[in-house]
Amino acid sequence: MAAAGSERPRPAELAVLGPVPGAPCCPHGPALLFVKTSQGKEEGRRFYACSACRDRKDCNFFQWEDEKVSEARLAAREEYNRSHQPSFTHRQNVDRYKNFVWLPSSKRRFCQECQQLLLPAEWEKHSDHQLLCGITTAQLKSPSQLLYPLENKKTNAQYLFADRSCQFLLNLLTGLGFRRVLSVGTPRLHEMIQSKASQEEEFSVRSLLLDIDFRYSQFYTEDEFCHYNMFNHHFFGGETAHEACRKFLYEENGERVIMVTDPPFGGLVEALASSFKKLMAMWRETEEEGHDNREMPMFWIFPYFFESRILDFFPSFRMMDYQVDYDNHALYKHGKTGRRQSPVRIFTNLTPSMIVLPEEEGYRFCTVCQRYVSSGNQHCEICNSCTSKDGRQWKHCVLCKKCVKPSWFHCDKCSCCTLQKHSCEKSNVGCFVCGKAGHKRSACPSLSCSRAACQPVKKKRQKTRSRVKMEICKRLAMKHVIFSKRKVKNKKKKT
């Protein structure tokens, strides 16, 4: 944490400039435009890269903004994108599901390797795969438990809500009077709403799932699921899917809509915020009056340490103290203490006092802050706020003029509070080769110069080694010839 007024150089980082009109596409839809920045200034050429995958191993799409792409390469790219699309369309999957449901339980099979519901005519093709047999109706209504979770933190991490958090969210939404939930990347909440709606006649809440995981199209109709990339606001189903989402957002008969989203924690906040604002704009367009100066109600579920980034894009948002936990994440569990507890929180543009947190879990209402806080979040009289972010009781630093984590201490050299074991002025450390800031060792100009200077020496060494090897081979060949001749002579003498 840098002290106020300090001027430490910031390292180069990627800035998102897109999505932009006419951007090239990869299998995940239109690419985003990026540029490297340092101290707020652009550096280097702009380039397009995949919107969903930050690791080139997952999607290796790359193109310079000013690059001229040949017709042959464009045709090859289009063919590649087509080949990486699902084998069935959403409409085909809906028809397949209808046929699958009519099968007796003994003939319902699911291929775990292909992650696909199988009809009897397809059994032979999957005979050497691992299959689940006797799929029940309950399993079909809980696809998130049938499908393998995708756990790429930066692309499509499916850390699924635990029942505790899922039930809390649903109770909270219904208690606030919302009857339509736009579930963006929250499949477990969506299926809980779908399941309750099918079982309870009085349950009037509806949900539309927007998710990049196309496997869910096997279980939901076009009115219940849209194949969607939340990093570039791309509907893979085209105008049909876009219109289905727009119709869902229309508040017919006073049914209030709220968006609940749980993005991958390694995703780009700038790209996510851009897409969420476009979804909010779609909501505003559904009515001629009443939405002009309002934001669509929203729950953005994300780790607390992204608070400043989220507030940069949505200043009206506030972070709630409720700890969201997940079934398939080793660390993000409720009930743990200190740094091991779940860091995931709810960011919302609703009035904080409206978000009632369960008192049986230790949450209490702060009359000064007018919101529910965790048991360890004590009100600071100096800051006039409940300042804790991670559930522990924070302490006030007079020098920093704010509350800090209990494990932090004020460092006079750094002029701020930080961990006791830290390297002072760490951010001022430059390149390990030349000591200058602004680049890493691997990109050091001095290193590249020294490498260039060493090239002639390396070439000489390689030539010398090659010559020595040739001479050794010649000697061995001569010895072999001499040895063979001696063998022949000895045989003749014996005969």
Tab-separated table of N, CA and C in Angstrom, residues 105-255:
chain	number	residue	atom	x	y	z
A	105	SER	N	-36.277	-44.726	-17.280
A	105	SER	CA	-35.054	-44.442	-16.526
A	105	SER	C	-33.910	-45.391	-16.902
A	106	SER	N	-34.229	-46.635	-17.218
A	106	SER	CA	-33.192	-47.633	-17.543
A	106	SER	C	-32.466	-47.316	-18.850
A	107	LYS	N	-33.092	-46.495	-19.710
A	107	LYS	CA	-32.481	-46.172	-20.998
A	107	LYS	C	-31.914	-44.749	-21.057
A	108	ARG	N	-31.906	-44.086	-19.921
A	108	ARG	CA	-31.323	-42.735	-19.865
A	108	ARG	C	-29.846	-42.834	-19.521
A	109	ARG	N	-29.016	-42.432	-20.449
A	109	ARG	CA	-27.570	-42.510	-20.231
A	109	ARG	C	-26.914	-41.158	-20.497
A	110	PHE	N	-25.844	-40.909	-19.750
A	110	PHE	CA	-25.087	-39.656	-19.856
A	110	PHE	C	-23.613	-39.991	-20.002
A	111	CYS	N	-22.975	-39.492	-21.079
A	111	CYS	CA	-21.542	-39.735	-21.314
A	111	CYS	C	-20.729	-38.733	-20.507
A	112	GLN	N	-19.952	-39.239	-19.568
A	112	GLN	CA	-19.152	-38.350	-18.711
A	112	GLN	C	-17.965	-37.753	-19.456
A	113	GLU	N	-17.464	-38.467	-20.463
A	113	GLU	CA	-16.320	-37.958	-21.226
A	113	GLU	C	-16.741	-36.848	-22.184
A	114	CYS	N	-17.882	-37.044	-22.862
A	114	CYS	CA	-18.385	-36.047	-23.811
A	114	CYS	C	-19.315	-35.038	-23.156
A	115	GLN	N	-19.700	-35.294	-21.885
A	115	GLN	CA	-20.611	-34.418	-21.148
A	115	GLN	C	-21.896	-34.197	-21.946
A	116	GLN	N	-22.500	-35.304	-22.355
A	116	GLN	CA	-23.639	-35.240	-23.260
A	116	GLN	C	-24.701	-36.271	-22.897
A	117	LEU	N	-25.966	-35.862	-22.973
A	117	LEU	CA	-27.069	-36.800	-22.837
A	117	LEU	C	-27.129	-37.664	-24.089
A	118	LEU	N	-27.314	-38.964	-23.917
A	118	LEU	CA	-27.267	-39.887	-25.053
A	118	LEU	C	-28.634	-40.494	-25.333
A	119	LEU	N	-28.999	-40.502	-26.604
A	119	LEU	CA	-30.181	-41.223	-27.048
A	119	LEU	C	-29.749	-42.646	-27.431
A	120	PRO	N	-30.660	-43.616	-27.407
A	120	PRO	CA	-30.284	-45.015	-27.675
A	120	PRO	C	-29.493	-45.229	-28.962
A	121	ALA	N	-29.796	-44.467	-30.014
A	121	ALA	CA	-29.085	-44.635	-31.293
A	121	ALA	C	-27.618	-44.232	-31.199
A	122	GLU	N	-27.245	-43.505	-30.139
A	122	GLU	CA	-25.862	-43.013	-30.000
A	122	GLU	C	-25.031	-43.840	-29.036
A	123	TRP	N	-25.607	-44.858	-28.438
A	123	TRP	CA	-24.889	-45.645	-27.433
A	123	TRP	C	-23.628	-46.284	-27.995
A	124	GLU	N	-23.735	-46.825	-29.219
A	124	GLU	CA	-22.609	-47.573	-29.786
A	124	GLU	C	-21.374	-46.684	-29.982
A	125	LYS	N	-21.605	-45.426	-30.392
A	125	LYS	CA	-20.475	-44.504	-30.604
A	125	LYS	C	-19.731	-44.212	-29.300
A	126	HIS	N	-20.423	-44.332	-28.173
A	126	HIS	CA	-19.827	-44.008	-26.868
A	126	HIS	C	-19.598	-45.264	-26.020
A	127	SER	N	-19.536	-46.412	-26.681
A	127	SER	CA	-19.443	-47.686	-25.946
A	127	SER	C	-18.166	-47.810	-25.123
A	128	ASP	N	-17.084	-47.169	-25.580
A	128	ASP	CA	-15.814	-47.256	-24.846
A	128	ASP	C	-15.615	-46.072	-23.899
A	129	HIS	N	-16.656	-45.246	-23.698
A	129	HIS	CA	-16.593	-44.106	-22.787
A	129	HIS	C	-17.208	-44.468	-21.437
A	130	GLN	N	-16.891	-43.649	-20.442
A	130	GLN	CA	-17.474	-43.857	-19.119
A	130	GLN	C	-18.881	-43.251	-19.112
A	131	LEU	N	-19.888	-44.069	-18.823
A	131	LEU	CA	-21.277	-43.636	-18.885
A	131	LEU	C	-21.943	-43.687	-17.521
A	132	LEU	N	-22.889	-42.780	-17.321
A	132	LEU	CA	-23.782	-42.837	-16.165
A	132	LEU	C	-25.133	-43.346	-16.662
A	133	CYS	N	-25.639	-44.397	-16.049
A	133	CYS	CA	-26.898	-44.993	-16.484
A	133	CYS	C	-28.001	-44.714	-15.461
A	134	GLY	N	-29.241	-44.805	-15.920
A	134	GLY	CA	-30.382	-44.605	-15.028
A	134	GLY	C	-30.514	-43.188	-14.529
A	135	ILE	N	-30.332	-42.197	-15.420
A	135	ILE	CA	-30.430	-40.787	-15.035
A	135	ILE	C	-31.861	-40.484	-14.573
A	136	THR	N	-31.977	-39.909	-13.386
A	136	THR	CA	-33.289	-39.619	-12.809
A	136	THR	C	-33.770	-38.222	-13.190
A	137	THR	N	-35.037	-37.956	-12.965
A	137	THR	CA	-35.609	-36.626	-13.219
A	137	THR	C	-34.977	-35.588	-12.305
A	138	ALA	N	-34.663	-35.988	-11.077
A	138	ALA	CA	-34.011	-35.071	-10.125
A	138	ALA	C	-32.637	-34.643	-10.639
A	139	GLN	N	-31.899	-35.572	-11.254
A	139	GLN	CA	-30.591	-35.235	-11.810
A	139	GLN	C	-30.725	-34.279	-12.993
A	140	LEU	N	-31.753	-34.465	-13.799
A	140	LEU	CA	-31.979	-33.585	-14.948
A	140	LEU	C	-32.336	-32.167	-14.507
A	141	LYS	N	-32.937	-32.054	-13.331
A	141	LYS	CA	-33.289	-30.731	-12.811
A	141	LYS	C	-32.122	-30.072	-12.068
A	142	SER	N	-31.043	-30.821	-11.859
A	142	SER	CA	-29.836	-30.276	-11.201
A	142	SER	C	-28.612	-30.537	-12.068
A	143	PRO	N	-28.577	-29.950	-13.283
A	143	PRO	CA	-27.464	-30.229	-14.201
A	143	PRO	C	-26.096	-29.823	-13.673
A	144	SER	N	-26.031	-28.826	-12.777
A	144	SER	CA	-24.729	-28.402	-12.239
A	144	SER	C	-24.075	-29.509	-11.415
A	145	GLN	N	-24.875	-30.457	-10.929
A	145	GLN	CA	-24.321	-31.588	-10.184
A	145	GLN	C	-24.016	-32.765	-11.099
A	146	LEU	N	-24.631	-32.775	-12.288
A	146	LEU	CA	-24.384	-33.838	-13.259
A	146	LEU	C	-23.157	-33.539	-14.118
A	147	LEU	N	-22.971	-32.275	-14.474
A	147	LEU	CA	-21.849	-31.853	-15.323
A	147	LEU	C	-20.590	-31.652	-14.498
A	148	TYR	N	-19.438	-31.919	-15.129
A	148	TYR	CA	-18.162	-31.623	-14.476
A	148	TYR	C	-17.962	-30.108	-14.442
A	149	PRO	N	-17.636	-29.514	-13.283
A	149	PRO	CA	-17.395	-28.056	-13.248
A	149	PRO	C	-16.138	-27.691	-14.024
A	150	LEU	N	-16.221	-26.606	-14.809
A	150	LEU	CA	-15.046	-26.069	-15.488
A	150	LEU	C	-14.336	-25.160	-14.504
A	151	GLU	N	-13.033	-25.392	-14.279
A	151	GLU	CA	-12.360	-24.687	-13.186
A	151	GLU	C	-11.170	-23.858	-13.641
A	152	ASN	N	-11.281	-23.258	-14.840
A	152	ASN	CA	-10.269	-22.316	-15.280
A	152	ASN	C	-10.574	-20.959	-14.647
A	153	LYS	N	-9.733	-20.514	-13.732
A	153	LYS	CA	-10.021	-19.315	-12.931
A	153	LYS	C	-10.216	-18.062	-13.775
A	154	LYS	N	-9.554	-18.010	-14.957
A	154	LYS	CA	-9.584	-16.782	-15.733
A	154	LYS	C	-10.641	-16.787	-16.835
A	155	THR	N	-11.204	-17.951	-17.134
A	155	THR	CA	-12.101	-18.046	-18.269
A	155	THR	C	-13.530	-18.364	-17.882
A	156	ASN	N	-13.721	-19.560	-17.321
A	156	ASN	CA	-15.080	-20.022	-17.075
A	156	ASN	C	-15.165	-20.779	-15.756
A	157	ALA	N	-14.492	-20.255	-14.732
A	157	ALA	CA	-14.449	-20.950	-13.446
A	157	ALA	C	-15.856	-21.155	-12.899
A	158	GLN	N	-16.249	-22.416	-12.721
A	158	GLN	CA	-17.566	-22.734	-12.188
A	158	GLN	C	-17.443	-23.176	-10.741
A	159	TYR	N	-17.170	-22.213	-9.871
A	159	TYR	CA	-17.219	-22.487	-8.445
A	159	TYR	C	-18.671	-22.286	-8.040
A	160	LEU	N	-19.355	-23.388	-7.762
A	160	LEU	CA	-20.807	-23.388	-7.602
A	160	LEU	C	-21.204	-23.045	-6.177
A	161	PHE	N	-22.216	-22.186	-6.043
A	161	PHE	CA	-22.690	-21.784	-4.728
A	161	PHE	C	-23.019	-22.998	-3.857
A	162	ALA	N	-22.626	-22.920	-2.590
A	162	ALA	CA	-23.078	-23.919	-1.624
A	162	ALA	C	-24.568	-23.688	-1.367
A	163	ASP	N	-25.248	-24.721	-0.889
A	163	ASP	CA	-26.692	-24.613	-0.651
A	163	ASP	C	-27.023	-23.462	0.297
A	164	ARG	N	-26.130	-23.237	1.303
A	164	ARG	CA	-26.356	-22.157	2.269
A	164	ARG	C	-26.458	-20.814	1.555
A	165	SER	N	-25.471	-20.508	0.711
A	165	SER	CA	-25.442	-19.216	0.016
A	165	SER	C	-26.549	-19.119	-1.028
A	166	CYS	N	-26.798	-20.225	-1.714
A	166	CYS	CA	-27.818	-20.220	-2.760
A	166	CYS	C	-29.211	-19.978	-2.167
A	167	GLN	N	-29.494	-20.653	-1.073
A	167	GLN	CA	-30.785	-20.496	-0.412
A	167	GLN	C	-30.933	-19.087	0.163
A	168	PHE	N	-29.835	-18.550	0.724
A	168	PHE	CA	-29.870	-17.180	1.257
A	168	PHE	C	-30.185	-16.177	0.156
A	169	LEU	N	-29.525	-16.318	-0.990
A	169	LEU	CA	-29.745	-15.390	-2.094
A	169	LEU	C	-31.195	-15.454	-2.575
A	170	LEU	N	-31.717	-16.672	-2.712
A	170	LEU	CA	-33.086	-16.824	-3.194
A	170	LEU	C	-34.089	-16.232	-2.204
A	171	ASN	N	-33.882	-16.498	-0.924
A	171	ASN	CA	-34.782	-15.928	0.102
A	171	ASN	C	-34.706	-14.402	0.107
A	172	LEU	N	-33.485	-13.881	-0.070
A	172	LEU	CA	-33.299	-12.426	-0.083
A	172	LEU	C	-34.006	-11.796	-1.282
A	173	LEU	N	-33.876	-12.413	-2.456
A	173	LEU	CA	-34.482	-11.873	-3.678
A	173	LEU	C	-36.006	-11.872	-3.592
A	174	THR	N	-36.548	-12.990	-3.112
A	174	THR	CA	-38.018	-13.062	-2.997
A	174	THR	C	-38.522	-12.099	-1.921
A	175	GLY	N	-37.753	-11.956	-0.830
A	175	GLY	CA	-38.140	-11.037	0.235
A	175	GLY	C	-38.134	-9.590	-0.214
A	176	LEU	N	-37.263	-9.262	-1.166
A	176	LEU	CA	-37.191	-7.895	-1.695
A	176	LEU	C	-38.225	-7.639	-2.785
A	177	GLY	N	-38.954	-8.680	-3.152
A	177	GLY	CA	-40.045	-8.506	-4.111
A	177	GLY	C	-39.678	-8.695	-5.558
A	178	PHE	N	-38.510	-9.272	-5.857
A	178	PHE	CA	-38.122	-9.498	-7.254
A	178	PHE	C	-38.748	-10.794	-7.757
A	179	ARG	N	-39.279	-10.730	-8.986
A	179	ARG	CA	-39.931	-11.890	-9.575
A	179	ARG	C	-39.226	-12.396	-10.830
A	180	ARG	N	-38.233	-11.672	-11.269
A	180	ARG	CA	-37.416	-12.128	-12.411
A	180	ARG	C	-35.946	-11.949	-12.072
A	181	VAL	N	-35.174	-13.006	-12.284
A	181	VAL	CA	-33.740	-12.982	-11.954
A	181	VAL	C	-32.944	-13.269	-13.217
A	182	LEU	N	-32.140	-12.292	-13.650
A	182	LEU	CA	-31.223	-12.504	-14.762
A	182	LEU	C	-29.941	-13.100	-14.171
A	183	SER	N	-29.780	-14.403	-14.332
A	183	SER	CA	-28.667	-15.127	-13.703
A	183	SER	C	-27.484	-15.184	-14.664
A	184	VAL	N	-26.522	-14.301	-14.477
A	184	VAL	CA	-25.356	-14.220	-15.369
A	184	VAL	C	-24.206	-15.001	-14.734
A	185	GLY	N	-23.996	-16.215	-15.233
A	185	GLY	CA	-22.922	-17.059	-14.695
A	185	GLY	C	-23.225	-17.619	-13.322
A	186	THR	N	-24.515	-17.819	-13.005
A	186	THR	CA	-24.903	-18.403	-11.715
A	186	THR	C	-25.833	-19.604	-11.956
A	187	PRO	N	-25.301	-20.710	-12.493
A	187	PRO	CA	-26.162	-21.847	-12.859
A	187	PRO	C	-26.875	-22.500	-11.677
A	188	ARG	N	-26.243	-22.517	-10.508
A	188	ARG	CA	-26.884	-23.193	-9.377
A	188	ARG	C	-28.079	-22.395	-8.853
A	189	LEU	N	-27.969	-21.090	-8.829
A	189	LEU	CA	-29.112	-20.264	-8.435
A	189	LEU	C	-30.246	-20.425	-9.440
A	190	HIS	N	-29.896	-20.458	-10.721
A	190	HIS	CA	-30.889	-20.625	-11.779
A	190	HIS	C	-31.639	-21.948	-11.630
A	191	GLU	N	-30.910	-23.029	-11.398
A	191	GLU	CA	-31.580	-24.335	-11.308
A	191	GLU	C	-32.410	-24.463	-10.034
A	192	MET	N	-32.009	-23.773	-8.950
A	192	MET	CA	-32.820	-23.783	-7.736
A	192	MET	C	-34.159	-23.075	-7.982
A	193	ILE	N	-34.115	-21.961	-8.730
A	193	ILE	CA	-35.345	-21.241	-9.069
A	193	ILE	C	-36.216	-22.100	-9.985
A	194	GLN	N	-35.602	-22.738	-10.992
A	194	GLN	CA	-36.343	-23.581	-11.923
A	194	GLN	C	-36.992	-24.761	-11.201
A	195	SER	N	-36.253	-25.354	-10.290
A	195	SER	CA	-36.757	-26.516	-9.559
A	195	SER	C	-37.946	-26.145	-8.675
A	196	LYS	N	-37.821	-25.003	-7.963
A	196	LYS	CA	-38.915	-24.563	-7.088
A	196	LYS	C	-40.153	-24.191	-7.892
A	197	ALA	N	-39.938	-23.565	-9.041
A	197	ALA	CA	-41.061	-23.158	-9.881
A	197	ALA	C	-41.845	-24.362	-10.395
A	198	SER	N	-41.144	-25.478	-10.651
A	198	SER	CA	-41.813	-26.679	-11.155
A	198	SER	C	-42.511	-27.462	-10.048
A	199	GLN	N	-42.064	-27.261	-8.800
A	199	GLN	CA	-42.617	-28.032	-7.687
A	199	GLN	C	-43.705	-27.276	-6.914
A	200	GLU	N	-43.568	-25.938	-6.839
A	200	GLU	CA	-44.501	-25.143	-6.037
A	200	GLU	C	-45.306	-24.203	-6.942
A	201	GLU	N	-46.621	-24.361	-6.933
A	201	GLU	CA	-47.485	-23.538	-7.780
A	201	GLU	C	-47.460	-22.072	-7.371
A	202	GLU	N	-47.308	-21.806	-6.088
A	202	GLU	CA	-47.337	-20.427	-5.593
A	202	GLU	C	-46.020	-19.691	-5.839
A	203	PHE	N	-44.965	-20.431	-6.178
A	203	PHE	CA	-43.655	-19.809	-6.413
A	203	PHE	C	-43.673	-19.138	-7.789
A	204	SER	N	-43.558	-17.807	-7.812
A	204	SER	CA	-43.754	-17.054	-9.055
A	204	SER	C	-42.479	-16.430	-9.617
A	205	VAL	N	-41.320	-16.838	-9.110
A	205	VAL	CA	-40.056	-16.264	-9.582
A	205	VAL	C	-39.605	-16.987	-10.851
A	206	ARG	N	-39.131	-16.229	-11.821
A	206	ARG	CA	-38.589	-16.791	-13.070
A	206	ARG	C	-37.124	-16.415	-13.194
A	207	SER	N	-36.374	-17.233	-13.958
A	207	SER	CA	-34.935	-16.979	-14.122
A	207	SER	C	-34.522	-17.234	-15.565
A	208	LEU	N	-33.582	-16.424	-16.045
A	208	LEU	CA	-32.949	-16.632	-17.351
A	208	LEU	C	-31.450	-16.735	-17.112
A	209	LEU	N	-30.855	-17.861	-17.511
A	209	LEU	CA	-29.422	-18.081	-17.309
A	209	LEU	C	-28.644	-17.631	-18.537
A	210	LEU	N	-27.685	-16.726	-18.343
A	210	LEU	CA	-26.721	-16.346	-19.380
A	210	LEU	C	-25.375	-16.933	-18.974
A	211	ASP	N	-24.825	-17.823	-19.800
A	211	ASP	CA	-23.592	-18.500	-19.411
A	211	ASP	C	-22.810	-18.902	-20.651
A	212	ILE	N	-21.476	-18.920	-20.518
A	212	ILE	CA	-20.605	-19.307	-21.632
A	212	ILE	C	-20.518	-20.819	-21.798
A	213	ASP	N	-21.008	-21.560	-20.794
A	213	ASP	CA	-20.979	-23.023	-20.834
A	213	ASP	C	-22.191	-23.535	-21.618
A	214	PHE	N	-21.944	-23.921	-22.874
A	214	PHE	CA	-23.033	-24.330	-23.761
A	214	PHE	C	-23.658	-25.661	-23.343
A	215	ARG	N	-23.024	-26.407	-22.469
A	215	ARG	CA	-23.572	-27.695	-22.048
A	215	ARG	C	-24.947	-27.548	-21.408
A	216	TYR	N	-25.237	-26.380	-20.837
A	216	TYR	CA	-26.531	-26.166	-20.193
A	216	TYR	C	-27.680	-26.097	-21.202
A	217	SER	N	-27.364	-25.912	-22.493
A	217	SER	CA	-28.418	-25.886	-23.507
A	217	SER	C	-29.081	-27.250	-23.658
A	218	GLN	N	-28.444	-28.306	-23.120
A	218	GLN	CA	-29.053	-29.636	-23.147
A	218	GLN	C	-30.242	-29.746	-22.203
A	219	PHE	N	-30.341	-28.844	-21.231
A	219	PHE	CA	-31.343	-28.968	-20.169
A	219	PHE	C	-32.375	-27.840	-20.149
A	220	TYR	N	-32.091	-26.728	-20.860
A	220	TYR	CA	-32.977	-25.570	-20.799
A	220	TYR	C	-33.381	-25.105	-22.194
A	221	THR	N	-34.596	-24.547	-22.274
A	221	THR	CA	-35.093	-24.016	-23.543
A	221	THR	C	-34.460	-22.661	-23.831
A	222	GLU	N	-34.801	-22.099	-25.023
A	222	GLU	CA	-34.253	-20.786	-25.399
A	222	GLU	C	-34.773	-19.668	-24.518
A	223	ASP	N	-35.890	-19.889	-23.822
A	223	ASP	CA	-36.428	-18.887	-22.901
A	223	ASP	C	-35.823	-19.003	-21.503
A	224	GLU	N	-35.034	-20.058	-21.273
A	224	GLU	CA	-34.445	-20.298	-19.957
A	224	GLU	C	-32.927	-20.177	-19.947
A	225	PHE	N	-32.312	-20.269	-21.142
A	225	PHE	CA	-30.840	-20.230	-21.219
A	225	PHE	C	-30.400	-19.550	-22.507
A	226	CYS	N	-29.389	-18.678	-22.397
A	226	CYS	CA	-28.747	-18.060	-23.563
A	226	CYS	C	-27.240	-18.296	-23.465
A	227	HIS	N	-26.666	-18.808	-24.550
A	227	HIS	CA	-25.213	-18.972	-24.607
A	227	HIS	C	-24.595	-17.581	-24.743
A	228	TYR	N	-23.850	-17.153	-23.702
A	228	TYR	CA	-23.456	-15.739	-23.590
A	228	TYR	C	-22.040	-15.621	-23.036
A	229	ASN	N	-21.276	-14.698	-23.609
A	229	ASN	CA	-19.931	-14.384	-23.131
A	229	ASN	C	-19.986	-13.057	-22.389
A	230	MET	N	-19.822	-13.084	-21.076
A	230	MET	CA	-19.948	-11.867	-20.271
A	230	MET	C	-18.740	-10.939	-20.382
A	231	PHE	N	-17.696	-11.356	-21.101
A	231	PHE	CA	-16.522	-10.492	-21.246
A	231	PHE	C	-16.604	-9.582	-22.471
A	232	ASN	N	-17.485	-9.919	-23.414
A	232	ASN	CA	-17.630	-9.057	-24.600
A	232	ASN	C	-19.093	-8.828	-24.978
A	233	HIS	N	-20.027	-9.202	-24.065
A	233	HIS	CA	-21.464	-9.018	-24.281
A	233	HIS	C	-21.888	-9.652	-25.604
A	234	HIS	N	-21.450	-10.887	-25.808
A	234	HIS	CA	-21.740	-11.578	-27.075
A	234	HIS	C	-22.747	-12.695	-26.859
A	235	PHE	N	-23.869	-12.628	-27.593
A	235	PHE	CA	-24.857	-13.696	-27.605
A	235	PHE	C	-24.539	-14.620	-28.779
A	236	PHE	N	-24.143	-15.851	-28.484
A	236	PHE	CA	-23.775	-16.786	-29.547
A	236	PHE	C	-24.989	-17.158	-30.407
A	237	GLY	N	-26.182	-17.042	-29.837
A	237	GLY	CA	-27.396	-17.355	-30.586
A	237	GLY	C	-27.869	-16.232	-31.482
A	238	GLY	N	-27.100	-15.150	-31.570
A	238	GLY	CA	-27.433	-14.048	-32.458
A	238	GLY	C	-28.620	-13.237	-31.984
A	239	GLU	N	-29.352	-12.676	-32.928
A	239	GLU	CA	-30.467	-11.783	-32.632
A	239	GLU	C	-31.591	-12.499	-31.886
A	240	THR	N	-31.753	-13.801	-32.151
A	240	THR	CA	-32.809	-14.569	-31.473
A	240	THR	C	-32.583	-14.595	-29.965
A	241	ALA	N	-31.329	-14.898	-29.557
A	241	ALA	CA	-30.992	-14.935	-28.132
A	241	ALA	C	-31.040	-13.540	-27.522
A	242	HIS	N	-30.568	-12.552	-28.270
A	242	HIS	CA	-30.594	-11.159	-27.793
A	242	HIS	C	-32.031	-10.715	-27.518
A	243	GLU	N	-32.945	-11.084	-28.408
A	243	GLU	CA	-34.344	-10.708	-28.243
A	243	GLU	C	-34.974	-11.447	-27.061
A	244	ALA	N	-34.581	-12.706	-26.852
A	244	ALA	CA	-35.093	-13.477	-25.704
A	244	ALA	C	-34.692	-12.808	-24.393
A	245	CYS	N	-33.465	-12.292	-24.328
A	245	CYS	CA	-32.995	-11.597	-23.133
A	245	CYS	C	-33.741	-10.276	-22.954
A	246	ARG	N	-33.938	-9.563	-24.049
A	246	ARG	CA	-34.643	-8.270	-23.974
A	246	ARG	C	-36.080	-8.459	-23.479
A	247	LYS	N	-36.752	-9.501	-23.974
A	247	LYS	CA	-38.129	-9.776	-23.542
A	247	LYS	C	-38.174	-10.132	-22.060
A	248	PHE	N	-37.162	-10.864	-21.608
A	248	PHE	CA	-37.127	-11.251	-20.196
A	248	PHE	C	-36.981	-10.029	-19.299
A	249	LEU	N	-36.232	-9.031	-19.754
A	249	LEU	CA	-35.983	-7.832	-18.950
A	249	LEU	C	-37.190	-6.897	-18.893
A	250	TYR	N	-38.156	-7.127	-19.759
A	250	TYR	CA	-39.345	-6.266	-19.770
A	250	TYR	C	-40.178	-6.566	-18.524
A	251	GLU	N	-40.396	-5.539	-17.693
A	251	GLU	CA	-41.088	-5.720	-16.421
A	251	GLU	C	-42.607	-5.720	-16.623
A	252	GLU	N	-43.096	-6.859	-17.111
A	252	GLU	CA	-44.527	-7.004	-17.378
A	252	GLU	C	-45.298	-7.214	-16.080
A	253	ASN	N	-46.443	-6.568	-15.967
A	253	ASN	CA	-47.328	-6.683	-14.787
A	253	ASN	C	-46.603	-6.332	-13.483
A	254	GLY	N	-45.632	-5.419	-13.582
A	254	GLY	CA	-44.926	-4.965	-12.381
A	254	GLY	C	-43.956	-5.963	-11.799
A	255	GLU	N	-43.575	-7.011	-12.555
A	255	GLU	CA	-42.605	-8.003	-12.059
A	255	GLU	C	-41.197	-7.406	-12.108
